Short mmCIF file of C-alpha atoms in Angstrom, two decimals:
data_model
loop_
_atom_site.label_atom_id
_atom_site.label_comp_id
_atom_site.label_asym_id
_atom_site.label_seq_id
_atom_site.Cartn_x
_atom_site.Cartn_y
_atom_site.Cartn_z
CA MET I 22 117.77 207.61 90.13
CA ILE I 23 120.87 208.36 89.19
CA LEU I 24 122.59 204.80 87.27
CA HIS I 25 126.57 205.08 86.22
CA VAL I 26 127.03 201.48 84.28
CA GLY I 27 130.76 200.46 83.63
CA ASP I 28 131.62 199.84 79.84
CA ASN I 29 130.47 195.61 78.18
CA ILE I 30 128.09 196.07 81.55
CA ASN I 31 124.60 194.75 80.56
CA ARG I 32 122.55 197.79 81.10
CA TYR I 33 119.06 195.90 81.64
CA TYR I 34 120.17 193.52 84.00
CA VAL I 35 121.87 196.45 85.94
CA GLN I 36 118.10 198.22 86.02
CA THR I 37 116.43 194.76 86.97
CA LEU I 38 118.91 194.39 90.04
CA CYS I 39 117.90 197.83 90.94
CA MET I 40 114.12 197.47 90.36
CA VAL I 41 114.55 194.48 93.52
CA PHE I 42 115.45 197.48 96.04
CA PHE I 43 114.12 200.91 93.96
CA PRO I 44 110.91 199.29 93.08
CA GLY I 45 108.93 201.99 90.59
CA ALA I 46 112.80 203.26 89.76
CA LYS I 47 113.47 205.67 86.95
CA PHE I 48 116.43 205.68 84.77
CA SER I 49 115.37 208.49 82.36
CA GLU I 50 118.28 210.96 82.08
CA ASP I 51 115.91 213.81 82.17
CA GLU I 52 114.23 212.85 85.52
CA GLU I 53 114.77 216.12 88.65
CA ILE I 54 116.95 215.52 90.63
CA THR I 55 117.33 215.92 94.34
CA PRO I 56 119.47 215.05 97.01
CA GLU I 57 117.67 212.44 97.94
CA THR I 58 117.89 210.60 94.73
CA PRO I 59 119.17 207.19 94.48
CA ARG I 60 122.69 206.54 93.10
CA VAL I 61 124.26 203.45 92.13
CA THR I 62 127.51 202.86 90.30
CA VAL I 63 128.02 199.13 89.02
CA SER I 64 131.78 198.24 87.30
CA SER I 65 133.51 194.64 87.30
CA GLU I 66 136.84 193.85 86.03
CA ASP I 67 138.44 190.77 85.06
CA ALA I 68 140.91 189.65 87.67
CA GLY I 69 142.55 186.03 85.89
CA ASP I 70 140.51 183.28 87.42
CA PHE I 71 137.19 185.61 88.57
CA ILE I 72 135.35 188.23 87.53
CA LYS I 73 135.01 190.72 90.35
CA ALA I 74 132.51 193.18 91.17
CA LYS I 75 131.33 195.89 92.90
CA VAL I 76 128.64 198.19 93.30
CA THR I 77 127.61 201.18 95.44
CA ILE I 78 124.32 202.33 96.55
CA ALA I 79 124.00 205.43 97.73
CA ILE I 80 120.89 208.32 98.93
CA GLY I 81 121.87 211.41 100.59
CA GLU I 82 125.38 211.11 102.59
CA ILE I 83 124.44 207.33 103.04
CA SER I 84 126.06 205.15 101.20
CA VAL I 85 127.59 201.59 100.85
CA THR I 86 129.50 199.66 98.37
CA ALA I 87 129.62 195.90 98.39
CA GLU I 88 131.99 193.63 96.23
CA HIS I 89 131.95 189.94 95.20
CA SER I 90 134.03 187.74 93.33
CA GLU I 91 133.21 184.67 90.99
CA GLN I 92 135.84 182.37 90.19
CA LYS I 93 135.39 181.51 85.96
CA ILE I 94 134.53 178.19 84.91
CA LYS I 95 135.44 176.68 81.88
CA THR I 96 132.12 175.71 81.44
CA LYS I 97 130.27 178.94 82.51
CA ALA I 98 130.03 181.51 79.83
CA LYS I 99 132.02 184.97 80.98
CA ILE I 100 129.46 186.79 80.56
CA LYS I 101 126.90 184.24 82.98
CA THR I 102 130.40 184.82 85.59
CA GLU I 103 129.52 188.24 85.61
CA LYS I 104 126.27 188.34 85.53
CA VAL I 105 126.48 186.29 88.79
CA ALA I 106 129.44 188.42 89.72
CA LEU I 107 126.93 191.49 89.65
CA GLY I 108 124.15 190.09 90.65
CA ALA I 109 125.54 189.15 94.42
CA ALA I 110 127.18 192.53 94.87
CA PHE I 111 124.33 193.98 94.36
CA LEU I 112 122.76 192.04 96.45
CA LYS I 113 125.31 192.25 99.31
CA ALA I 114 124.64 196.49 99.01
CA GLY I 115 121.52 196.57 99.07
CA GLU I 116 121.26 194.11 101.85
CA LYS I 117 123.76 196.43 103.56
CA PHE I 118 121.64 199.09 102.82
CA PHE I 119 118.02 198.47 103.24
CA LYS I 120 118.11 195.47 105.73
CA TYR I 121 116.18 193.32 103.24
CA SER I 122 116.71 190.47 101.59
CA PRO I 123 114.55 189.88 98.41
CA SER I 124 113.16 186.10 98.35
CA TRP I 125 114.02 185.58 94.88
CA GLY I 126 117.81 186.77 95.11
CA ILE I 127 119.27 187.33 92.24
CA LEU I 128 116.87 186.03 90.01
CA THR I 129 114.75 188.43 88.50
CA GLY I 130 113.51 186.75 85.15
CA VAL I 131 109.98 186.75 84.55
CA ARG I 132 110.31 183.34 83.58
CA PRO I 133 112.41 181.48 86.73
CA THR I 134 111.21 177.55 85.58
CA LYS I 135 112.38 177.96 82.22
CA ILE I 136 116.12 177.97 83.91
CA VAL I 137 114.85 174.67 85.93
CA ARG I 138 114.02 173.22 83.16
CA ASP I 139 116.85 173.89 81.03
CA LEU I 140 119.02 172.09 84.65
CA ILE I 141 116.99 169.64 84.37
CA GLU I 142 116.89 168.60 80.76
CA LYS I 143 120.66 168.86 80.85
CA GLY I 144 120.13 165.57 83.31
CA ALA I 145 120.67 168.06 86.74
CA SER I 146 119.32 166.38 89.99
CA THR I 147 116.81 167.42 92.32
CA THR I 148 119.84 168.46 95.30
CA GLU I 149 121.95 170.09 92.44
CA ILE I 150 119.38 172.53 90.84
CA ARG I 151 118.50 173.75 94.88
CA SER I 152 121.95 174.41 94.76
CA ILE I 153 121.61 176.34 92.30
CA LEU I 154 119.31 177.82 92.99
CA THR I 155 120.26 178.87 96.94
CA LYS I 156 123.84 179.59 95.92
CA GLN I 157 124.20 180.75 92.96
CA TYR I 158 120.97 182.55 92.64
CA PHE I 159 120.35 183.38 96.88
CA VAL I 160 116.99 182.23 96.39
CA ILE I 161 115.53 181.02 99.55
CA PRO I 162 115.09 177.59 99.88
CA LYS I 163 110.99 177.37 99.91
CA LYS I 164 110.55 179.61 97.14
CA ALA I 165 113.80 176.99 95.37
CA SER I 166 111.12 174.07 96.07
CA LEU I 167 108.73 175.85 94.68
CA VAL I 168 110.14 176.84 91.70
CA LEU I 169 111.63 173.42 91.26
CA ASN I 170 108.13 171.46 91.02
CA ILE I 171 106.29 174.28 88.80
CA ALA I 172 109.27 172.63 86.47
CA GLN I 173 108.80 169.07 87.19
CA THR I 174 105.56 169.60 86.53
CA GLU I 175 105.24 171.82 83.37
CA HIS I 176 108.50 169.64 81.90
CA LYS I 177 105.96 166.66 82.04
CA LYS I 178 103.17 168.50 80.38
CA ILE I 179 105.35 169.60 77.24
CA LYS I 180 107.03 166.43 77.06
CA MET I 181 103.66 165.19 75.80
CA LEU I 182 103.60 167.57 73.07
CA SER I 183 104.09 166.53 69.60
CA ASP I 184 105.97 167.97 67.00
CA ASN I 185 104.93 171.16 64.95
CA THR I 186 102.08 172.46 67.39
CA CYS I 187 101.03 175.79 67.91
CA SER I 188 98.22 177.81 69.55
CA VAL I 189 96.28 180.44 69.16
CA TYR I 190 95.05 183.76 70.97
CA ILE I 191 92.23 186.09 70.61
CA SER I 192 91.88 189.15 71.72
CA ILE I 193 88.84 190.84 72.44
CA PRO I 194 89.92 193.86 74.16
CA PHE I 195 86.94 195.58 75.95
CA CYS I 196 86.01 195.14 79.74
CA PRO I 197 82.77 196.46 81.33
CA SER I 198 84.84 199.01 83.54
CA ARG I 199 88.44 200.05 83.98
CA CYS I 200 90.14 198.46 86.80
CA ASN I 201 92.97 200.95 88.56
CA TYR I 202 95.72 198.34 88.82
CA CYS I 203 94.88 197.94 85.22
CA SER I 204 96.95 198.88 82.02
CA PHE I 205 95.83 196.49 79.27
CA VAL I 206 94.62 197.14 75.98
CA SER I 207 90.89 197.22 77.30
CA TYR I 208 88.06 199.18 76.71
CA SER I 209 85.07 200.63 78.57
CA THR I 210 83.95 203.81 77.62
CA PRO I 211 81.27 203.97 76.02
CA ARG I 212 82.11 205.09 72.71
CA LEU I 213 84.87 202.04 72.54
CA LEU I 214 82.18 199.96 73.45
CA SER I 215 80.45 200.74 69.93
CA LEU I 216 82.94 199.98 68.25
CA ILE I 217 82.41 195.62 69.74
CA GLU I 218 80.50 194.67 66.39
CA PRO I 219 82.95 195.82 63.64
CA TYR I 220 85.55 194.63 65.86
CA LEU I 221 84.11 191.30 65.71
CA LYS I 222 83.24 191.23 61.85
CA ARG I 223 86.96 192.17 61.19
CA LEU I 224 87.96 189.51 63.93
CA ASP I 225 85.81 186.94 62.01
CA SER I 226 87.75 187.96 58.89
CA ASP I 227 91.49 187.40 60.08
CA ILE I 228 90.48 184.31 61.85
CA LYS I 229 89.74 182.20 58.92
CA ARG I 230 92.76 183.97 57.27
CA THR I 231 95.10 183.14 60.55
CA PHE I 232 93.57 179.79 60.52
CA SER I 233 94.32 179.12 56.98
CA LEU I 234 98.00 180.21 57.33
CA ILE I 235 97.99 177.74 60.09
CA LYS I 236 97.21 174.90 57.85
CA GLU I 237 99.05 175.48 55.17
CA LEU I 238 102.41 176.42 57.37
CA GLY I 239 101.76 172.75 58.72
CA PHE I 240 100.61 173.42 62.39
CA LYS I 241 97.98 171.72 64.57
CA VAL I 242 96.58 173.58 67.24
CA SER I 243 96.96 172.26 70.88
CA THR I 244 94.86 175.41 72.41
CA VAL I 245 92.53 178.56 71.69
CA TYR I 246 92.44 181.09 74.37
CA ILE I 247 90.40 183.54 73.65
CA GLY I 248 91.34 186.41 76.24
CA GLY I 249 91.07 190.03 76.85
CA GLY I 250 89.60 192.51 78.04
CA THR I 251 86.92 190.54 79.21
CA PRO I 252 85.28 188.40 76.79
CA SER I 253 82.14 187.54 78.15
CA ILE I 254 81.14 191.33 77.43
CA LEU I 255 80.18 190.21 74.70
CA ASN I 256 76.06 188.46 74.70
CA GLU I 257 75.53 185.05 74.12
CA TYR I 258 74.46 185.51 70.36
CA GLN I 259 77.90 187.26 69.87
CA ILE I 260 79.29 184.85 71.77
CA SER I 261 77.34 181.85 69.24
CA HIS I 262 78.80 183.87 66.40
CA LEU I 263 82.44 183.51 67.76
CA LEU I 264 82.47 180.39 68.20
CA GLU I 265 80.95 178.74 65.22
CA VAL I 266 83.69 180.91 63.21
CA ILE I 267 86.37 179.21 65.26
CA SER I 268 84.36 176.06 64.49
CA GLY I 269 84.06 176.46 61.07
CA VAL I 270 88.36 176.83 60.64
CA CYS I 271 89.23 174.33 63.32
CA ASP I 272 88.41 171.31 64.92
CA ILE I 273 87.63 171.81 68.09
CA ALA I 274 86.75 168.02 69.08
CA SER I 275 90.93 167.17 68.86
CA LEU I 276 92.08 170.90 70.93
CA ASP I 277 93.32 170.08 74.06
CA GLU I 278 92.41 172.98 75.90
CA PHE I 279 89.68 175.51 74.09
CA THR I 280 89.56 178.72 77.33
CA PHE I 281 87.41 181.24 77.83
CA GLU I 282 87.82 184.04 80.07
CA ALA I 283 84.71 185.28 81.82
CA GLY I 284 86.82 187.35 84.26
CA ARG I 285 84.50 189.24 85.41
CA PRO I 286 81.88 187.98 87.42
CA ASP I 287 79.32 191.09 86.26
CA THR I 288 79.29 190.10 82.79
CA VAL I 289 78.11 186.86 83.31
CA ASN I 290 74.76 184.31 83.25
CA LYS I 291 73.64 181.30 81.83
CA GLU I 292 72.78 181.96 78.02
CA LYS I 293 76.55 182.94 77.49
CA LEU I 294 77.77 180.04 79.50
CA LYS I 295 75.55 177.50 78.01
CA ALA I 296 76.73 179.43 74.32
CA ALA I 297 80.27 179.11 75.56
CA TYR I 298 79.70 175.28 76.07
CA GLU I 299 77.93 174.55 73.25
CA GLY I 300 80.26 175.97 71.70
CA GLY I 301 83.15 173.53 72.45
CA VAL I 302 84.43 175.73 75.15
CA THR I 303 86.66 173.52 78.18
CA ARG I 304 87.82 175.93 80.23
CA VAL I 305 86.23 178.95 81.17
CA CYS I 306 87.60 181.42 83.97
CA ILE I 307 85.96 183.34 86.64
CA ASN I 308 87.89 185.89 88.50
CA PRO I 309 86.99 187.58 91.70
CA GLN I 310 90.61 188.44 92.45
CA THR I 311 88.89 189.13 96.04
CA LEU I 312 85.81 188.16 98.11
CA ASN I 313 86.36 191.52 100.06
CA ASP I 314 83.75 193.95 98.67
CA SER I 315 85.67 197.28 100.01
CA VAL I 316 88.59 196.21 98.12
CA LEU I 317 87.01 195.33 95.05
CA GLU I 318 84.64 198.62 95.08
CA ASN I 319 88.28 200.70 95.79
CA ILE I 320 89.25 198.86 92.73
CA GLY I 321 86.97 200.15 90.07
CA ARG I 322 85.27 196.44 89.58
CA ARG I 323 81.87 196.45 89.62
CA HIS I 324 81.03 193.64 90.85
CA THR I 325 80.47 191.83 95.16
CA ALA I 326 81.74 189.07 96.00
CA LYS I 327 78.28 187.96 96.15
CA ASP I 328 78.06 188.25 92.47
CA PHE I 329 81.43 186.04 92.02
CA TYR I 330 79.04 183.60 93.95
CA ARG I 331 76.54 183.49 91.41
CA ALA I 332 78.95 183.19 88.36
CA PHE I 333 80.76 180.53 89.76
CA ASP I 334 77.71 178.53 90.18
CA ILE I 335 76.51 179.29 86.99
CA ALA I 336 79.62 178.02 85.70
CA LYS I 337 80.11 174.45 87.72
CA ASN I 338 76.56 174.04 86.63
CA SER I 339 77.34 175.09 82.71
CA GLY I 340 79.33 171.49 81.47
CA ILE I 341 82.18 173.11 81.28
CA GLY I 342 84.84 170.87 82.56
CA CYS I 343 87.14 173.35 84.19
CA ILE I 344 86.78 176.08 85.73
CA ASN I 345 89.81 178.25 86.92
CA THR I 346 89.44 181.55 89.64
CA ASP I 347 92.51 184.64 89.56
CA LEU I 348 93.27 185.85 92.67
CA ILE I 349 95.59 189.35 93.37
CA ALA I 350 97.43 189.57 96.95
CA GLY I 351 98.23 193.09 97.69
CA LEU I 352 95.20 195.05 96.49
CA SER I 353 95.20 198.45 98.39
CA GLY I 354 92.93 198.03 101.15
CA GLU I 355 93.18 193.89 101.66
CA SER I 356 94.11 193.00 105.58
CA PHE I 357 96.17 189.73 106.10
CA ALA I 358 92.90 188.74 107.87
CA SER I 359 90.39 189.65 105.31
CA TRP I 360 92.68 187.46 103.14
CA VAL I 361 92.50 184.30 104.87
CA SER I 362 88.60 185.20 104.72
CA THR I 363 89.25 185.23 100.54
CA ILE I 364 91.37 182.28 100.38
CA ASP I 365 89.15 180.04 102.73
CA GLY I 366 85.90 180.96 100.90
CA ILE I 367 87.72 179.68 97.48
CA MET I 368 88.88 176.75 98.74
CA LYS I 369 85.54 175.75 100.04
CA LEU I 370 84.34 176.10 96.42
CA HIS I 371 87.03 174.10 94.92
CA PRO I 372 87.63 175.17 91.55
CA ASP I 373 90.19 173.40 88.77
CA ASN I 374 92.33 175.84 89.24
CA VAL I 375 93.32 178.75 91.21
CA THR I 376 95.85 181.51 89.72
CA VAL I 377 96.97 182.93 92.50
CA HIS I 378 99.12 186.76 91.76
CA THR I 379 100.62 189.29 93.82
CA PHE I 380 99.45 193.24 92.84
CA CYS I 381 102.04 194.47 90.71
CA VAL I 382 102.16 198.11 89.82
CA LYS I 383 102.13 198.96 86.00
CA ARG I 384 103.12 202.69 85.08
CA ALA I 385 99.34 203.22 82.72
CA ALA I 386 97.62 201.92 85.69
CA ASP I 387 95.21 205.08 87.01
CA ILE I 388 96.15 203.86 90.39
CA VAL I 389 99.70 205.06 89.91
CA ARG I 390 98.46 207.95 89.36
CA ASN I 391 96.33 208.58 92.75
CA ASP I 392 99.12 207.16 95.60
CA LYS I 393 102.91 207.78 94.52
CA ASP I 394 103.79 205.43 97.44
CA ILE I 395 102.43 202.31 96.08
CA PHE I 396 106.08 201.40 94.83
CA SER I 397 106.75 198.49 98.03
CA ARG I 398 109.86 197.23 98.12
CA THR I 399 109.21 194.76 101.39
CA GLY I 400 105.76 194.30 100.25
CA GLY I 401 104.17 194.88 103.60
CA THR I 402 102.41 192.12 104.65
CA VAL I 403 101.39 190.62 101.04
CA GLY I 404 104.56 188.00 101.20
CA LYS I 405 103.00 186.10 104.55
CA CYS I 406 99.74 186.21 102.41
CA VAL I 407 101.35 184.73 99.01
CA ASP I 408 102.75 182.07 102.08
CA PHE I 409 99.08 181.00 103.23
CA ALA I 410 97.47 180.80 99.68
CA GLN I 411 100.58 178.62 99.11
CA LEU I 412 99.77 176.61 101.95
CA GLU I 413 95.92 176.22 101.78
CA ALA I 414 96.27 175.02 97.87
CA LYS I 415 98.85 172.80 98.66
CA ASN I 416 96.23 171.29 101.82
CA ALA I 417 93.56 171.17 99.90
CA GLY I 418 95.43 169.03 96.93
CA TYR I 419 96.27 172.00 94.87
CA ILE I 420 99.88 171.38 92.76
CA PRO I 421 101.92 174.20 91.40
CA TYR I 422 101.63 174.53 87.89
CA TYR I 423 103.45 177.83 85.90
CA MET I 424 104.84 180.56 87.54
CA TYR I 425 105.62 183.90 86.39
CA ARG I 426 107.57 187.07 87.87
CA GLN I 427 106.89 190.91 86.70
CA LYS I 428 108.23 193.95 87.52
CA ASN I 429 107.31 195.82 90.17
CA THR I 430 105.45 193.58 91.84
CA VAL I 431 104.90 194.56 95.14
CA GLY I 432 107.93 192.77 97.54
CA ASN I 433 109.42 191.46 95.01
CA TYR I 434 106.73 188.02 95.33
CA GLU I 435 105.33 185.66 92.02
CA ASN I 436 102.76 184.42 90.02
CA VAL I 437 101.68 181.13 90.62
CA GLY I 438 99.12 178.80 89.12
CA PHE I 439 97.65 175.99 90.97
CA SER I 440 95.56 173.27 89.63
CA VAL I 441 93.70 170.08 90.89
CA GLU I 442 96.35 166.78 88.97
CA GLY I 443 94.84 166.78 84.74
CA LYS I 444 93.55 170.20 84.92
CA GLU I 445 96.61 172.49 84.52
CA GLY I 446 95.73 175.00 82.09
CA LEU I 447 97.86 174.59 78.96
CA TYR I 448 97.85 177.00 77.49
CA ASN I 449 99.34 178.94 80.33
CA ILE I 450 102.44 176.68 80.20
CA TYR I 451 102.75 176.60 76.38
CA MET I 452 102.62 180.52 76.79
CA MET I 453 104.32 181.21 79.42
CA GLU I 454 107.02 178.64 78.46
CA GLU I 455 107.19 179.25 75.02
CA VAL I 456 107.29 176.36 73.83
CA HIS I 457 105.66 176.88 70.57
CA SER I 458 104.61 179.27 68.27
CA ILE I 459 101.14 181.46 69.51
CA PHE I 460 99.34 182.65 66.38
CA ALA I 461 97.52 186.04 67.82
CA ILE I 462 94.20 187.68 66.69
CA GLY I 463 92.93 190.79 67.57
CA ALA I 464 93.88 194.04 68.85
CA GLY I 465 96.91 194.27 70.91
CA ALA I 466 97.84 191.00 70.33
CA VAL I 467 101.15 189.92 69.78
CA THR I 468 101.83 186.61 68.17
CA LYS I 469 105.24 184.73 69.13
CA MET I 470 106.31 182.68 66.44
CA VAL I 471 109.00 180.00 68.17
CA SER I 472 112.12 178.09 66.55
CA PRO I 473 111.43 174.66 66.15
CA ASP I 474 114.97 174.71 68.51
CA HIS I 475 114.14 176.75 70.77
CA THR I 476 116.53 178.94 70.09
CA GLU I 477 114.83 182.57 68.45
CA ILE I 478 111.40 183.98 69.29
CA ARG I 479 109.91 186.51 66.91
CA ARG I 480 107.70 188.85 67.82
CA ILE I 481 104.87 189.82 65.55
CA ALA I 482 102.62 192.91 66.81
CA SER I 483 98.98 193.21 65.83
CA PRO I 484 97.89 197.14 65.87
CA LYS I 485 97.46 198.03 69.59
CA TYR I 486 94.15 199.17 69.84
CA PRO I 487 90.81 198.75 68.59
CA TYR I 488 89.98 201.73 66.49
CA GLU I 489 93.76 200.97 64.92
CA TYR I 490 92.87 197.52 64.53
CA LEU I 491 89.97 198.73 62.28
CA ALA I 492 91.70 201.48 60.07
CA GLU I 493 91.87 201.27 56.45
CA GLY I 494 95.01 199.17 55.58
CA ALA I 495 94.26 196.51 58.24
CA GLY I 496 94.12 192.97 55.43
CA GLU I 497 96.87 194.83 54.17
CA ARG I 498 98.93 194.93 57.63
CA LEU I 499 97.23 191.69 58.21
CA ASP I 500 99.61 190.41 54.75
CA ASP I 501 103.02 191.84 55.81
CA SER I 502 102.29 190.38 59.20
CA PHE I 503 101.93 186.57 57.42
CA GLU I 504 104.54 187.36 55.75
CA LYS I 505 106.93 187.61 58.14
CA ILE I 506 105.74 184.91 59.41
CA ARG I 507 106.46 182.61 56.90
CA LYS I 508 109.82 183.75 56.03
CA PHE I 509 110.13 182.81 59.47
CA CYS I 510 109.00 178.98 58.86
CA SER I 511 111.01 178.71 55.93
CA GLU I 512 114.16 179.64 57.80
CA TYR I 513 113.76 176.51 60.22
CA ARG I 514 112.73 173.80 56.98
#
């Protein structure tokens, strides 16, 4: 894509708008240019009481231009007024060119609920919030209602947090096989799986040191999340040992939530979940993604729907008090009819949490190399699938409790977590809404320090790959990370 952006315009913001109408767009200057390469030109000007924006979209000989003037308001920063003007002009041009109106309008961020929560905290009424979402951001009414409901639930949960809390994320970046849509830092070859034992040994040390730092800084741990990868790739003895290490440095009984991802049904057995339960785990994830066996085979999952039902039954009888299942709408080969069958099957089981993701195209995923046409502007039947899942969840008594959106999601749709009331995944809320610090341990994990007034966030990344995490000098790297954390905390005392 050729992108011309006027002086002093936020180029990144314009790129996010481009990706609404050009999913999978590349903005590299060395990209090969053809007559059919999309061309977008964006400009704005200060016209006294208004900010005027102009957007032109052209492909080949076809070109469309749209303009929008946004009135300046004393209570609104100029940069925000310009973003609204640019977004509205881009939306007009895109709708005219493609005859397509995105459900989320110009709301492009990962965390749409943050905007709504800010409005709630400022005392805005539900009517005012709906008006802002639909008239300023051009969100369609049903999505405005969805994000408002989620923000209200999150607001209640976040208000219950005591001061100086934090969460801990522990990374197990290994999987039994790699799904073709996955871009996570997870490893499935025999050579890399042989690193599990030395990885766990290193992890033991880092867990002890990190919890010691948390205590030194005066934080209270609210939630612990063991994720991956697939943590249940560990055997029952490794799981027991890992949880013993955690319980040795953390009062497990005082946690509000302790999650263990057993995401792949083919890695679940009674012994592993018994170890998880006895180790204090209160929430477990059993993730089928779909109950369509042919789709599971297509995406590289080594399990069937029958395997999922077996794993879910084990989890149900394990004593662990909360079970989550993840689903993905829009997987290759999934029809609306088969999606309906999946949703019906899950609703009959009635897990405590159901997280409905929309398929997101990751550039590092295998599927991108094998299917160049996978990017989709409108999403085909995906919108219908997402709507059906949300309606069925509501009819089954679930409430939507957290949400996030990603670039290159098919049809520009959303990911939503649904819960039985009182069983909301707290770590998901705290992590996504960035309301307190997350101490992350292990390869590929990113610590996120949040200032007490929530005005600043500092990210501190661990080595990305297990072999880097295990490399000589790992202890010194952790020392350096700890010093950055101490410095950040000292700035806000």
